[in-house]
Amino acid sequence: MLLTADWIIPISGPPVAEGGVLVEGGVIRAVGPASELLAGHPGETVRGFPGCALLPGLVNTHTHLKFSAFQDFAPPCGFGEWMLRLLLSARRLDPEDYEASARWGAYECVRSG
């Protein structure tokens, strides 16, 4: 399938005006000007997104995986009280506990995509 849009915003290069993304079997095979991709793959199904930009999904890189075990550890409360509870609870963990918590958090990240 060829996805086309007014703009393609790849990670590895500059934005592409009137661009396309060739996807085969769920894998991106090519990125470039839509006209070139259309010429190189004339039988490909095209799905256009006029007035849009296609870009990679955003990823939350500010994570605290070592605190994954603290999910639902405190009742609903204000931020200050929550932070105090977190810091007091965190004192009870040793390095092995934090490692297990971080591994669980990484697993949850992969599981959720």
Coordinates of C-alpha atoms in Angstrom, one line a residue:
M1 CA 0.0 0.0 0.0
L2 CA 1.2 3.5 -0.8
L3 CA 0.2 6.2 1.7
T4 CA 0.4 9.8 0.3
A5 CA 0.2 13.1 2.0
D6 CA 1.1 16.8 1.5
W7 CA 4.1 16.2 3.8
I8 CA 6.0 13.2 5.0
I9 CA 8.2 13.9 8.0
P10 CA 10.8 11.1 8.3
I11 CA 13.2 10.7 11.2
S12 CA 16.2 10.1 9.0
G13 CA 15.9 12.9 6.5
P14 CA 14.3 16.2 5.6
P15 CA 10.5 16.6 5.2
V16 CA 9.2 15.5 1.8
A17 CA 6.5 17.7 0.1
E18 CA 3.9 15.7 -1.8
G19 CA 5.4 12.6 -0.4
G20 CA 4.6 8.9 0.0
V21 CA 5.3 6.0 2.2
L22 CA 5.3 2.5 0.7
V23 CA 4.2 -0.2 3.2
E24 CA 4.4 -3.9 2.5
G25 CA 3.4 -6.5 5.0
G26 CA 3.3 -3.9 7.8
V27 CA 6.9 -2.8 7.1
I28 CA 7.9 0.6 5.6
R29 CA 9.8 -0.2 2.4
A30 CA 10.3 3.2 0.9
V31 CA 9.8 6.9 1.6
G32 CA 10.0 9.7 -1.0
P33 CA 8.2 11.8 -3.5
A34 CA 4.7 10.3 -4.2
S35 CA 5.2 10.6 -7.9
E36 CA 8.4 8.5 -7.9
L37 CA 6.9 5.9 -5.7
L38 CA 3.7 5.7 -7.9
A39 CA 5.9 5.4 -11.0
G40 CA 7.9 2.6 -9.4
H41 CA 4.9 0.7 -8.1
P42 CA 2.1 1.3 -10.6
G43 CA -0.2 -1.5 -9.3
E44 CA 0.0 -0.5 -5.6
T45 CA -3.1 0.5 -3.7
V46 CA -3.0 4.2 -2.8
R47 CA -4.5 5.8 0.2
G48 CA -4.2 9.6 0.2
F49 CA -4.3 12.0 3.1
P50 CA -4.7 15.4 1.5
G51 CA -4.0 18.4 3.8
C52 CA -2.1 16.1 6.2
A53 CA 1.4 15.2 7.3
L54 CA 2.5 11.7 8.0
L55 CA 5.1 11.2 10.7
P56 CA 6.3 8.5 13.0
G57 CA 4.3 7.9 16.2
L58 CA 5.4 10.0 19.1
V59 CA 7.2 8.1 21.9
N60 CA 7.3 9.1 25.5
T61 CA 11.0 9.0 26.3
H62 CA 10.5 10.6 29.7
T63 CA 9.7 7.5 31.7
H64 CA 10.4 6.3 35.2
L65 CA 10.5 2.6 34.6
K66 CA 11.9 1.9 38.1
F67 CA 8.6 3.2 39.6
S68 CA 6.4 0.8 37.6
A69 CA 5.7 -1.3 40.6
F70 CA 4.1 1.7 42.3
Q71 CA 1.1 1.7 40.0
D72 CA -2.1 2.3 42.1
F73 CA 0.0 2.4 45.3
A74 CA -1.8 5.4 46.8
P75 CA -5.4 6.5 46.9
P76 CA -6.5 9.5 44.8
C77 CA -4.9 12.6 46.3
G78 CA -3.2 15.8 45.4
F79 CA 0.2 15.9 43.7
G80 CA 2.1 16.9 46.8
E81 CA 0.7 14.2 48.9
W82 CA 1.1 11.7 46.1
M83 CA 4.8 12.6 45.7
L84 CA 5.4 12.4 49.4
R85 CA 3.8 8.9 49.5
L86 CA 5.9 7.9 46.5
L87 CA 9.2 9.0 48.0
L88 CA 8.4 7.4 51.4
S89 CA 7.5 4.1 49.7
A90 CA 10.5 4.2 47.4
R91 CA 12.8 4.2 50.4
R92 CA 11.7 0.6 51.2
L93 CA 13.0 -0.8 47.9
D94 CA 16.5 -2.2 47.3
P95 CA 18.3 -2.2 43.9
E96 CA 16.9 -5.6 43.0
D97 CA 13.4 -4.4 43.6
Y98 CA 14.0 -1.4 41.3
E99 CA 15.5 -3.7 38.6
A100 CA 12.4 -5.9 38.8
S101 CA 10.1 -2.9 38.6
A102 CA 12.0 -1.4 35.6
R103 CA 11.8 -4.8 33.8
W104 CA 8.1 -4.9 34.4
G105 CA 7.8 -1.3 33.1
A106 CA 9.7 -2.2 30.0
Y107 CA 7.5 -5.3 29.5
E108 CA 4.4 -3.1 29.8
C109 CA 5.8 -0.6 27.3
V110 CA 6.4 -3.3 24.7
R111 CA 3.0 -4.9 25.4
S112 CA 1.2 -1.7 24.8
G113 CA 3.1 -0.8 21.7

